[in-house]
Amino acid sequence: MAIIGSNILYAQRLLEASGAVAVPTETVYGLAANAYDEAAVLKIFDIKQRPSFDPLIVHTSSLEQIEKFVKKLPEKALKLAYRFWPGPLTLVLEKKMTIPNVVTSGLSSVAVRVPQHALILQLLRQLDFPLAAPSANPFGYISPTTPQHVQQQLGTQIPYILDGGACTVGIESTIVGFEVGKPIIYRLGGVCLEDIERTVGPVRISHQGGNSPQAPGMLANHYAPKKPLVVGEMPVLLAQHATQQVGILVFQQPCPDIALDRQVILAPTGNLNEASQNLFAALRTLDVLPIDVILATFVPNTGIGRAINDRLKKAATHLVDY
Ligand code: TXA
Ligand code: MG
């Protein structure tokens, strides 16, 4: 199994020797490797069983660093970077040759992000290369938000998990690209739509799908637990699944008809940030209960609630009454 610890220097040594190391960020844990080192990057794809067409995010310690990897920064990209970095925002920009094609799956753009977590920021400052890092989960499964989540799934394949505690945002970064200078959201995430629009004006949300989407985070059945997950109105869902063993995921109020050990309440106070922090751990908890199906309700579709609902939709085997 992997060692779980908070030794930044040890993580640095492993990364300098072409290793893959799990690292904390404010969104989810990442599986990191030297972005300049093709062999190291290939290890990430191998460990995650990730298809080579799905490009990685490059993490760096400051806005100043990104001129090493990107050709130009549209004005609105700069505004977003100033406003939200370090933070849960990823910008897709035209890449320089410094970033190998394996990182970007051959695309001419690269996704870059300055994460907001003291440990990874310190690690990045000590390294003389950026870190390519996808979420540290097997491809298609729920992203990890604690070191233990990483250990459970990738522990036998990696030497070290840098322990930064539970992720405070709990949901992946918002991905923003630029099409003829206009911002477009490829994936909803930790920075909400309202905050992005307050910074750069109206923004389009891409709904592109298919086998090679702009952001494969948009693929159906991504972020999914192993148990079937159905999302909709709880009374309807309960009636439809009356003959099955169910576990339920609710936003604020417990469901009176279901045993408390078969339900997870995302945010008893109704706070959407608390809900996003708890979402992936809740799905993991439900996934290992002795149940046939997970039933879930959507949360209020505002602020980070949009990103939560987006993940529920992608994790769902089907939706009812949506
Ligand atoms: O919060 C996050 O973004 C976390 C932490 C570790 O930083 N990372 C993460 O990485 O969620 P990953 O690989 O699980 O998701 C990255 C998404 C993928 O859907 C990928 O297709 C998209 O970013 N992406 C990467 N490079 C891209 C590019 N050049 N153009 C469009 N989409 C890109
Ligand atoms: Mg992922």
PDB file of C-alpha atoms in Angstrom, residues 11-310:
ATOM      1  CA  ALA A  11       7.061  13.754  -2.516  1.00  0.00           C
ATOM      2  CA  GLN A  12       9.497  16.050  -4.330  1.00  0.00           C
ATOM      3  CA  ARG A  13      12.183  13.333  -4.530  1.00  0.00           C
ATOM      4  CA  LEU A  14       9.717  10.793  -5.905  1.00  0.00           C
ATOM      5  CA  LEU A  15       8.443  13.240  -8.528  1.00  0.00           C
ATOM      6  CA  GLU A  16      12.000  14.181  -9.529  1.00  0.00           C
ATOM      7  CA  ALA A  17      12.662  10.469 -10.087  1.00  0.00           C
ATOM      8  CA  SER A  18       9.720  10.227 -12.573  1.00  0.00           C
ATOM      9  CA  GLY A  19       7.323   8.847  -9.976  1.00  0.00           C
ATOM     10  CA  ALA A  20       3.568   9.398  -9.718  1.00  0.00           C
ATOM     11  CA  VAL A  21       2.412  10.766  -6.347  1.00  0.00           C
ATOM     12  CA  ALA A  22      -1.077  11.586  -5.045  1.00  0.00           C
ATOM     13  CA  VAL A  23      -1.355  15.221  -3.971  1.00  0.00           C
ATOM     14  CA  PRO A  24      -4.035  17.260  -2.199  1.00  0.00           C
ATOM     15  CA  THR A  25      -5.778  20.225  -3.769  1.00  0.00           C
ATOM     16  CA  GLU A  26      -8.790  22.196  -2.555  1.00  0.00           C
ATOM     17  CA  THR A  27     -11.022  20.448  -5.129  1.00  0.00           C
ATOM     18  CA  VAL A  28     -10.096  16.739  -5.164  1.00  0.00           C
ATOM     19  CA  TYR A  29      -6.890  14.721  -4.795  1.00  0.00           C
ATOM     20  CA  GLY A  30      -4.741  14.599  -7.929  1.00  0.00           C
ATOM     21  CA  LEU A  31      -2.387  11.911  -9.254  1.00  0.00           C
ATOM     22  CA  ALA A  32       0.655  13.994 -10.134  1.00  0.00           C
ATOM     23  CA  ALA A  33       3.776  13.582 -12.266  1.00  0.00           C
ATOM     24  CA  ASN A  34       6.369  15.827 -13.900  1.00  0.00           C
ATOM     25  CA  ALA A  35       4.497  17.414 -16.823  1.00  0.00           C
ATOM     26  CA  TYR A  36       7.749  17.720 -18.836  1.00  0.00           C
ATOM     27  CA  ASP A  37       8.559  14.007 -18.462  1.00  0.00           C
ATOM     28  CA  GLU A  38       6.670  11.820 -20.953  1.00  0.00           C
ATOM     29  CA  ALA A  39       7.470   8.549 -19.209  1.00  0.00           C
ATOM     30  CA  ALA A  40       6.211   9.927 -15.892  1.00  0.00           C
ATOM     31  CA  VAL A  41       3.010  11.216 -17.514  1.00  0.00           C
ATOM     32  CA  LEU A  42       2.383   7.844 -19.170  1.00  0.00           C
ATOM     33  CA  LYS A  43       2.457   6.255 -15.703  1.00  0.00           C
ATOM     34  CA  ILE A  44      -0.562   8.376 -14.764  1.00  0.00           C
ATOM     35  CA  PHE A  45      -2.576   7.105 -17.738  1.00  0.00           C
ATOM     36  CA  ASP A  46      -1.552   3.555 -16.927  1.00  0.00           C
ATOM     37  CA  ILE A  47      -2.377   3.719 -13.196  1.00  0.00           C
ATOM     38  CA  LYS A  48      -5.773   5.348 -13.807  1.00  0.00           C
ATOM     39  CA  GLN A  49      -6.591   3.164 -16.843  1.00  0.00           C
ATOM     40  CA  ARG A  50      -7.332   6.464 -18.500  1.00  0.00           C
ATOM     41  CA  PRO A  51      -7.797   6.535 -22.287  1.00  0.00           C
ATOM     42  CA  SER A  52      -5.009   8.431 -24.010  1.00  0.00           C
ATOM     43  CA  PHE A  53      -7.524  10.804 -25.672  1.00  0.00           C
ATOM     44  CA  ASP A  54      -8.400  12.406 -22.307  1.00  0.00           C
ATOM     45  CA  PRO A  55      -5.934  15.264 -21.636  1.00  0.00           C
ATOM     46  CA  LEU A  56      -4.527  16.225 -18.226  1.00  0.00           C
ATOM     47  CA  ILE A  57      -4.506  19.500 -16.286  1.00  0.00           C
ATOM     48  CA  VAL A  58      -1.093  21.126 -15.692  1.00  0.00           C
ATOM     49  CA  HIS A  59      -0.702  22.583 -12.185  1.00  0.00           C
ATOM     50  CA  THR A  60       1.671  25.389 -11.342  1.00  0.00           C
ATOM     51  CA  SER A  61       2.327  27.693  -8.386  1.00  0.00           C
ATOM     52  CA  SER A  62       1.513  31.109  -9.853  1.00  0.00           C
ATOM     53  CA  LEU A  63       0.136  33.028 -12.801  1.00  0.00           C
ATOM     54  CA  GLU A  64       3.696  34.209 -13.640  1.00  0.00           C
ATOM     55  CA  GLN A  65       4.734  30.600 -14.319  1.00  0.00           C
ATOM     56  CA  ILE A  66       2.198  29.946 -17.041  1.00  0.00           C
ATOM     57  CA  GLU A  67       3.974  31.938 -19.722  1.00  0.00           C
ATOM     58  CA  LYS A  68       6.307  28.941 -19.853  1.00  0.00           C
ATOM     59  CA  PHE A  69       3.465  26.761 -21.109  1.00  0.00           C
ATOM     60  CA  VAL A  70       0.985  28.971 -22.958  1.00  0.00           C
ATOM     61  CA  LYS A  71       1.410  31.166 -26.033  1.00  0.00           C
ATOM     62  CA  LYS A  72      -0.975  33.940 -25.082  1.00  0.00           C
ATOM     63  CA  LEU A  73      -3.499  34.906 -22.492  1.00  0.00           C
ATOM     64  CA  PRO A  74      -6.755  36.440 -23.778  1.00  0.00           C
ATOM     65  CA  GLU A  75      -7.807  39.483 -21.739  1.00  0.00           C
ATOM     66  CA  LYS A  76     -10.713  37.623 -20.150  1.00  0.00           C
ATOM     67  CA  ALA A  77      -8.443  34.726 -19.200  1.00  0.00           C
ATOM     68  CA  LEU A  78      -6.181  37.170 -17.397  1.00  0.00           C
ATOM     69  CA  LYS A  79      -9.147  38.658 -15.543  1.00  0.00           C
ATOM     70  CA  LEU A  80     -10.294  35.215 -14.442  1.00  0.00           C
ATOM     71  CA  ALA A  81      -6.774  34.218 -13.405  1.00  0.00           C
ATOM     72  CA  TYR A  82      -6.337  37.376 -11.316  1.00  0.00           C
ATOM     73  CA  ARG A  83      -9.690  36.887  -9.686  1.00  0.00           C
ATOM     74  CA  PHE A  84      -9.698  33.149  -8.984  1.00  0.00           C
ATOM     75  CA  TRP A  85      -6.086  31.885  -8.744  1.00  0.00           C
ATOM     76  CA  PRO A  86      -5.030  30.186  -6.628  1.00  0.00           C
ATOM     77  CA  GLY A  87      -8.400  28.449  -6.769  1.00  0.00           C
ATOM     78  CA  PRO A  88     -10.756  25.912  -8.350  1.00  0.00           C
ATOM     79  CA  LEU A  89     -10.519  27.287 -11.894  1.00  0.00           C
ATOM     80  CA  THR A  90      -8.820  25.685 -14.910  1.00  0.00           C
ATOM     81  CA  LEU A  91      -8.110  27.697 -18.055  1.00  0.00           C
ATOM     82  CA  VAL A  92      -7.715  26.037 -21.455  1.00  0.00           C
ATOM     83  CA  LEU A  93      -5.161  28.035 -23.477  1.00  0.00           C
ATOM     84  CA  GLU A  94      -2.988  27.668 -26.573  1.00  0.00           C
ATOM     85  CA  LYS A  95       0.009  25.572 -25.576  1.00  0.00           C
ATOM     86  CA  LYS A  96       3.724  26.028 -26.103  1.00  0.00           C
ATOM     87  CA  MET A  97       6.047  23.177 -27.170  1.00  0.00           C
ATOM     88  CA  THR A  98       7.320  22.843 -23.577  1.00  0.00           C
ATOM     89  CA  ILE A  99       4.257  20.727 -22.747  1.00  0.00           C
ATOM     90  CA  PRO A 100       4.577  17.284 -24.349  1.00  0.00           C
ATOM     91  CA  ASN A 101       1.717  16.011 -26.497  1.00  0.00           C
ATOM     92  CA  VAL A 102       0.981  13.095 -24.156  1.00  0.00           C
ATOM     93  CA  VAL A 103      -0.212  15.613 -21.551  1.00  0.00           C
ATOM     94  CA  THR A 104      -2.703  17.250 -23.919  1.00  0.00           C
ATOM     95  CA  SER A 105      -3.658  14.139 -25.931  1.00  0.00           C
ATOM     96  CA  GLY A 106      -2.270  15.850 -28.997  1.00  0.00           C
ATOM     97  CA  LEU A 107      -4.458  18.961 -28.652  1.00  0.00           C
ATOM     98  CA  SER A 108      -2.949  22.364 -29.442  1.00  0.00           C
ATOM     99  CA  SER A 109      -4.341  23.671 -26.136  1.00  0.00           C
ATOM    100  CA  VAL A 110      -3.344  22.952 -22.552  1.00  0.00           C
ATOM    101  CA  ALA A 111      -5.473  23.108 -19.402  1.00  0.00           C
ATOM    102  CA  VAL A 112      -3.703  24.993 -16.578  1.00  0.00           C
ATOM    103  CA  ARG A 113      -4.549  25.660 -12.971  1.00  0.00           C
ATOM    104  CA  VAL A 114      -3.015  27.202  -9.834  1.00  0.00           C
ATOM    105  CA  PRO A 115      -4.516  25.168  -6.979  1.00  0.00           C
ATOM    106  CA  GLN A 116      -5.348  26.614  -3.558  1.00  0.00           C
ATOM    107  CA  HIS A 117      -3.787  24.278  -1.035  1.00  0.00           C
ATOM    108  CA  ALA A 118      -0.722  25.053   1.089  1.00  0.00           C
ATOM    109  CA  LEU A 119       0.943  21.641   0.603  1.00  0.00           C
ATOM    110  CA  ILE A 120       0.737  21.399  -3.183  1.00  0.00           C
ATOM    111  CA  LEU A 121       1.665  25.079  -3.557  1.00  0.00           C
ATOM    112  CA  GLN A 122       4.784  24.533  -1.446  1.00  0.00           C
ATOM    113  CA  LEU A 123       5.622  21.389  -3.419  1.00  0.00           C
ATOM    114  CA  LEU A 124       5.173  23.225  -6.741  1.00  0.00           C
ATOM    115  CA  ARG A 125       7.449  26.047  -5.572  1.00  0.00           C
ATOM    116  CA  GLN A 126      10.170  23.533  -4.706  1.00  0.00           C
ATOM    117  CA  LEU A 127       9.962  21.734  -8.066  1.00  0.00           C
ATOM    118  CA  ASP A 128      11.487  23.067 -11.256  1.00  0.00           C
ATOM    119  CA  PHE A 129       8.695  21.589 -13.367  1.00  0.00           C
ATOM    120  CA  PRO A 130       4.874  21.820 -13.352  1.00  0.00           C
ATOM    121  CA  LEU A 131       2.701  18.853 -12.334  1.00  0.00           C
ATOM    122  CA  ALA A 132       0.327  17.110 -14.717  1.00  0.00           C
ATOM    123  CA  ALA A 133      -2.455  15.741 -12.539  1.00  0.00           C
ATOM    124  CA  PRO A 134      -5.885  14.271 -13.175  1.00  0.00           C
ATOM    125  CA  SER A 135      -8.120  13.315 -10.268  1.00  0.00           C
ATOM    126  CA  ALA A 136      -6.602  10.348  -8.380  1.00  0.00           C
ATOM    127  CA  ASN A 137      -9.331   7.783  -9.123  1.00  0.00           C
ATOM    128  CA  PRO A 138      -9.706   4.954 -11.627  1.00  0.00           C
ATOM    129  CA  PHE A 139     -11.120   6.403 -14.872  1.00  0.00           C
ATOM    130  CA  GLY A 140     -14.881   6.971 -14.664  1.00  0.00           C
ATOM    131  CA  TYR A 141     -15.201   6.503 -10.882  1.00  0.00           C
ATOM    132  CA  ILE A 142     -15.909   9.188  -8.265  1.00  0.00           C
ATOM    133  CA  SER A 143     -13.016  11.586  -7.530  1.00  0.00           C
ATOM    134  CA  PRO A 144     -11.239  11.197  -4.149  1.00  0.00           C
ATOM    135  CA  THR A 145     -11.568  13.901  -1.514  1.00  0.00           C
ATOM    136  CA  THR A 146      -9.470  12.259   1.245  1.00  0.00           C
ATOM    137  CA  PRO A 147      -6.133  10.388   1.296  1.00  0.00           C
ATOM    138  CA  GLN A 148      -8.061   7.260   2.334  1.00  0.00           C
ATOM    139  CA  HIS A 149     -10.172   7.400  -0.847  1.00  0.00           C
ATOM    140  CA  VAL A 150      -6.955   7.385  -2.882  1.00  0.00           C
ATOM    141  CA  GLN A 151      -5.485   4.569  -0.787  1.00  0.00           C
ATOM    142  CA  GLN A 152      -8.576   2.379  -1.280  1.00  0.00           C
ATOM    143  CA  GLN A 153      -8.363   2.485  -5.060  1.00  0.00           C
ATOM    144  CA  LEU A 154      -4.813   3.295  -6.128  1.00  0.00           C
ATOM    145  CA  GLY A 155      -2.867   2.403  -2.985  1.00  0.00           C
ATOM    146  CA  THR A 156      -1.153  -0.659  -4.453  1.00  0.00           C
ATOM    147  CA  GLN A 157       0.046   1.270  -7.496  1.00  0.00           C
ATOM    148  CA  ILE A 158       1.635   4.395  -6.048  1.00  0.00           C
ATOM    149  CA  PRO A 159       4.363   4.910  -3.454  1.00  0.00           C
ATOM    150  CA  TYR A 160       3.085   7.998  -1.639  1.00  0.00           C
ATOM    151  CA  ILE A 161      -0.024  10.024  -0.860  1.00  0.00           C
ATOM    152  CA  LEU A 162       0.694  13.539   0.360  1.00  0.00           C
ATOM    153  CA  ASP A 163      -1.842  14.073   3.140  1.00  0.00           C
ATOM    154  CA  GLY A 164      -3.534  17.455   3.034  1.00  0.00           C
ATOM    155  CA  GLY A 165      -6.688  16.392   4.877  1.00  0.00           C
ATOM    156  CA  ALA A 166     -10.193  16.433   3.431  1.00  0.00           C
ATOM    157  CA  CYS A 167     -10.666  18.686   0.382  1.00  0.00           C
ATOM    158  CA  THR A 168     -12.466  21.916   1.246  1.00  0.00           C
ATOM    159  CA  VAL A 169     -14.258  22.423  -2.095  1.00  0.00           C
ATOM    160  CA  GLY A 170     -14.855  18.731  -2.749  1.00  0.00           C
ATOM    161  CA  ILE A 171     -15.782  19.012  -6.420  1.00  0.00           C
ATOM    162  CA  GLU A 172     -13.441  19.440  -9.412  1.00  0.00           C
ATOM    163  CA  SER A 173     -12.373  22.785 -10.851  1.00  0.00           C
ATOM    164  CA  THR A 174     -14.462  24.793 -13.301  1.00  0.00           C
ATOM    165  CA  ILE A 175     -12.905  24.504 -16.775  1.00  0.00           C
ATOM    166  CA  VAL A 176     -13.068  27.600 -18.978  1.00  0.00           C
ATOM    167  CA  GLY A 177     -11.837  27.795 -22.573  1.00  0.00           C
ATOM    168  CA  PHE A 178     -11.903  30.607 -25.142  1.00  0.00           C
ATOM    169  CA  GLU A 179     -13.448  30.387 -28.586  1.00  0.00           C
ATOM    170  CA  VAL A 180     -12.563  33.466 -30.640  1.00  0.00           C
ATOM    171  CA  GLY A 181     -11.773  35.285 -27.407  1.00  0.00           C
ATOM    172  CA  LYS A 182     -15.152  34.438 -25.836  1.00  0.00           C
ATOM    173  CA  PRO A 183     -15.135  32.395 -22.619  1.00  0.00           C
ATOM    174  CA  ILE A 184     -16.943  29.078 -22.645  1.00  0.00           C
ATOM    175  CA  ILE A 185     -17.406  26.708 -19.705  1.00  0.00           C
ATOM    176  CA  TYR A 186     -16.430  23.118 -20.548  1.00  0.00           C
ATOM    177  CA  ARG A 187     -17.064  21.799 -17.041  1.00  0.00           C
ATOM    178  CA  LEU A 188     -18.971  23.345 -14.139  1.00  0.00           C
ATOM    179  CA  GLY A 189     -17.017  23.161 -10.891  1.00  0.00           C
ATOM    180  CA  GLY A 190     -15.698  24.879  -7.802  1.00  0.00           C
ATOM    181  CA  VAL A 191     -15.993  28.449  -9.129  1.00  0.00           C
ATOM    182  CA  CYS A 192     -19.685  29.047  -9.793  1.00  0.00           C
ATOM    183  CA  LEU A 193     -21.161  30.423 -13.011  1.00  0.00           C
ATOM    184  CA  GLU A 194     -22.431  33.561 -11.258  1.00  0.00           C
ATOM    185  CA  ASP A 195     -18.920  34.467 -10.045  1.00  0.00           C
ATOM    186  CA  ILE A 196     -17.412  33.865 -13.486  1.00  0.00           C
ATOM    187  CA  GLU A 197     -20.064  36.039 -15.139  1.00  0.00           C
ATOM    188  CA  ARG A 198     -19.512  38.805 -12.586  1.00  0.00           C
ATOM    189  CA  THR A 199     -15.872  38.844 -13.715  1.00  0.00           C
ATOM    190  CA  VAL A 200     -16.126  38.522 -17.519  1.00  0.00           C
ATOM    191  CA  GLY A 201     -19.797  38.970 -18.438  1.00  0.00           C
ATOM    192  CA  PRO A 202     -22.109  36.365 -19.988  1.00  0.00           C
ATOM    193  CA  VAL A 203     -20.554  32.950 -20.565  1.00  0.00           C
ATOM    194  CA  ARG A 204     -21.783  30.032 -22.638  1.00  0.00           C
ATOM    195  CA  ILE A 205     -21.848  26.535 -21.151  1.00  0.00           C
ATOM    196  CA  SER A 206     -20.717  23.859 -23.583  1.00  0.00           C
ATOM    197  CA  HIS A 207     -22.983  20.837 -23.830  1.00  0.00           C
ATOM    198  CA  GLN A 208     -20.812  18.996 -26.294  1.00  0.00           C
ATOM    199  CA  GLY A 209     -20.833  15.214 -25.841  1.00  0.00           C
ATOM    200  CA  GLY A 210     -19.632  12.230 -27.858  1.00  0.00           C
ATOM    201  CA  ASN A 211     -16.524  10.094 -27.658  1.00  0.00           C
ATOM    202  CA  SER A 212     -13.961  12.825 -27.893  1.00  0.00           C
ATOM    203  CA  PRO A 213     -15.557  15.820 -26.207  1.00  0.00           C
ATOM    204  CA  GLN A 214     -13.703  19.009 -25.377  1.00  0.00           C
ATOM    205  CA  ALA A 215     -13.724  17.946 -21.746  1.00  0.00           C
ATOM    206  CA  PRO A 216     -14.399  14.235 -21.301  1.00  0.00           C
ATOM    207  CA  GLY A 217     -15.642  15.106 -17.829  1.00  0.00           C
ATOM    208  CA  MET A 218     -18.763  15.714 -19.907  1.00  0.00           C
ATOM    209  CA  LEU A 219     -19.071  12.059 -20.910  1.00  0.00           C
ATOM    210  CA  ALA A 220     -22.154  10.224 -19.677  1.00  0.00           C
ATOM    211  CA  ASN A 221     -21.437   7.829 -16.812  1.00  0.00           C
ATOM    212  CA  HIS A 222     -18.475   9.776 -15.526  1.00  0.00           C
ATOM    213  CA  TYR A 223     -17.954  10.390 -11.804  1.00  0.00           C
ATOM    214  CA  ALA A 224     -20.080   7.295 -11.223  1.00  0.00           C
ATOM    215  CA  PRO A 225     -20.405   4.914  -8.280  1.00  0.00           C
ATOM    216  CA  LYS A 226     -20.541   1.159  -9.002  1.00  0.00           C
ATOM    217  CA  LYS A 227     -24.122   0.794  -7.752  1.00  0.00           C
ATOM    218  CA  PRO A 228     -26.899   2.085 -10.014  1.00  0.00           C
ATOM    219  CA  LEU A 229     -27.798   5.681  -9.159  1.00  0.00           C
ATOM    220  CA  VAL A 230     -31.178   7.205  -9.973  1.00  0.00           C
ATOM    221  CA  VAL A 231     -31.825  10.912  -9.504  1.00  0.00           C
ATOM    222  CA  GLY A 232     -35.227  12.585  -9.238  1.00  0.00           C
ATOM    223  CA  GLU A 233     -38.032  13.420  -6.809  1.00  0.00           C
ATOM    224  CA  MET A 234     -37.678  11.229  -3.710  1.00  0.00           C
ATOM    225  CA  PRO A 235     -41.341  10.181  -3.277  1.00  0.00           C
ATOM    226  CA  VAL A 236     -41.465   9.102  -6.939  1.00  0.00           C
ATOM    227  CA  LEU A 237     -38.148   7.257  -6.677  1.00  0.00           C
ATOM    228  CA  LEU A 238     -39.169   5.471  -3.486  1.00  0.00           C
ATOM    229  CA  ALA A 239     -42.443   4.315  -5.056  1.00  0.00           C
ATOM    230  CA  GLN A 240     -40.631   3.025  -8.144  1.00  0.00           C
ATOM    231  CA  HIS A 241     -38.037   1.121  -6.112  1.00  0.00           C
ATOM    232  CA  ALA A 242     -40.390  -0.175  -3.404  1.00  0.00           C
ATOM    233  CA  THR A 243     -39.292  -3.800  -3.857  1.00  0.00           C
ATOM    234  CA  GLN A 244     -35.568  -3.059  -3.689  1.00  0.00           C
ATOM    235  CA  GLN A 245     -33.028  -2.334  -0.969  1.00  0.00           C
ATOM    236  CA  VAL A 246     -32.328   1.372  -1.349  1.00  0.00           C
ATOM    237  CA  GLY A 247     -29.813   3.865  -0.006  1.00  0.00           C
ATOM    238  CA  ILE A 248     -30.626   7.529  -0.388  1.00  0.00           C
ATOM    239  CA  LEU A 249     -28.780  10.783  -0.842  1.00  0.00           C
ATOM    240  CA  VAL A 250     -30.724  13.871   0.198  1.00  0.00           C
ATOM    241  CA  PHE A 251     -29.810  17.531   0.391  1.00  0.00           C
ATOM    242  CA  GLN A 252     -31.073  18.807   3.731  1.00  0.00           C
ATOM    243  CA  GLN A 253     -33.966  16.844   5.256  1.00  0.00           C
ATOM    244  CA  PRO A 254     -33.741  13.177   6.222  1.00  0.00           C
ATOM    245  CA  CYS A 255     -36.372  10.942   4.692  1.00  0.00           C
ATOM    246  CA  PRO A 256     -38.773   9.666   7.417  1.00  0.00           C
ATOM    247  CA  ASP A 257     -39.479   6.303   5.733  1.00  0.00           C
ATOM    248  CA  ILE A 258     -35.876   5.147   5.441  1.00  0.00           C
ATOM    249  CA  ALA A 259     -33.513   3.849   8.149  1.00  0.00           C
ATOM    250  CA  LEU A 260     -30.964   6.518   9.041  1.00  0.00           C
ATOM    251  CA  ASP A 261     -28.033   4.202   8.302  1.00  0.00           C
ATOM    252  CA  ARG A 262     -29.282   3.929   4.714  1.00  0.00           C
ATOM    253  CA  GLN A 263     -29.238   7.646   4.046  1.00  0.00           C
ATOM    254  CA  VAL A 264     -26.710  10.439   3.733  1.00  0.00           C
ATOM    255  CA  ILE A 265     -27.717  14.053   4.244  1.00  0.00           C
ATOM    256  CA  LEU A 266     -25.433  16.348   2.241  1.00  0.00           C
ATOM    257  CA  ALA A 267     -25.949  19.555   4.191  1.00  0.00           C
ATOM    258  CA  PRO A 268     -28.214  19.595   7.257  1.00  0.00           C
ATOM    259  CA  THR A 269     -27.885  23.408   7.349  1.00  0.00           C
ATOM    260  CA  GLY A 270     -28.795  23.771   3.674  1.00  0.00           C
ATOM    261  CA  ASN A 271     -25.382  25.208   2.792  1.00  0.00           C
ATOM    262  CA  LEU A 272     -24.369  24.313  -0.782  1.00  0.00           C
ATOM    263  CA  ASN A 273     -20.624  24.554  -0.037  1.00  0.00           C
ATOM    264  CA  GLU A 274     -21.069  21.978   2.683  1.00  0.00           C
ATOM    265  CA  ALA A 275     -23.001  19.834   0.188  1.00  0.00           C
ATOM    266  CA  SER A 276     -20.185  19.978  -2.381  1.00  0.00           C
ATOM    267  CA  GLN A 277     -17.599  19.126   0.299  1.00  0.00           C
ATOM    268  CA  ASN A 278     -19.589  16.017   1.229  1.00  0.00           C
ATOM    269  CA  LEU A 279     -20.877  14.883  -2.180  1.00  0.00           C
ATOM    270  CA  PHE A 280     -18.208  12.402  -3.302  1.00  0.00           C
ATOM    271  CA  ALA A 281     -17.625  10.922   0.158  1.00  0.00           C
ATOM    272  CA  ALA A 282     -21.407  10.458   0.427  1.00  0.00           C
ATOM    273  CA  LEU A 283     -21.575   8.579  -2.876  1.00  0.00           C
ATOM    274  CA  ARG A 284     -18.691   6.352  -1.751  1.00  0.00           C
ATOM    275  CA  THR A 285     -20.440   5.630   1.562  1.00  0.00           C
ATOM    276  CA  LEU A 286     -23.647   4.658  -0.227  1.00  0.00           C
ATOM    277  CA  ASP A 287     -21.746   2.615  -2.827  1.00  0.00           C
ATOM    278  CA  VAL A 288     -20.536   0.125  -0.194  1.00  0.00           C
ATOM    279  CA  LEU A 289     -23.843  -0.322   1.682  1.00  0.00           C
ATOM    280  CA  PRO A 290     -25.696  -3.640   1.188  1.00  0.00           C
ATOM    281  CA  ILE A 291     -28.249  -2.037  -1.152  1.00  0.00           C
ATOM    282  CA  ASP A 292     -29.427  -2.558  -4.746  1.00  0.00           C
ATOM    283  CA  VAL A 293     -29.692   1.059  -5.826  1.00  0.00           C
ATOM    284  CA  ILE A 294     -28.805   4.608  -4.739  1.00  0.00           C
ATOM    285  CA  LEU A 295     -31.627   7.144  -4.987  1.00  0.00           C
ATOM    286  CA  ALA A 296     -30.731  10.838  -4.948  1.00  0.00           C
ATOM    287  CA  THR A 297     -32.388  14.228  -5.213  1.00  0.00           C
ATOM    288  CA  PHE A 298     -30.964  17.284  -6.921  1.00  0.00           C
ATOM    289  CA  VAL A 299     -29.862  20.264  -4.818  1.00  0.00           C
ATOM    290  CA  PRO A 300     -30.985  23.885  -5.478  1.00  0.00           C
ATOM    291  CA  ASN A 301     -29.642  24.754  -8.940  1.00  0.00           C
ATOM    292  CA  THR A 302     -27.762  27.903  -8.004  1.00  0.00           C
ATOM    293  CA  GLY A 303     -24.109  28.739  -7.236  1.00  0.00           C
ATOM    294  CA  ILE A 304     -22.044  25.608  -6.717  1.00  0.00           C
ATOM    295  CA  GLY A 305     -25.349  23.691  -6.677  1.00  0.00           C
ATOM    296  CA  ARG A 306     -25.177  23.662 -10.495  1.00  0.00           C
ATOM    297  CA  ALA A 307     -21.894  21.765 -10.390  1.00  0.00           C
ATOM    298  CA  ILE A 308     -23.292  19.325  -7.808  1.00  0.00           C
ATOM    299  CA  ASN A 309     -26.329  18.659 -10.027  1.00  0.00           C
ATOM    300  CA  ASP A 310     -24.041  18.274 -13.046  1.00  0.00           C
TER     301      ASP A 310
END
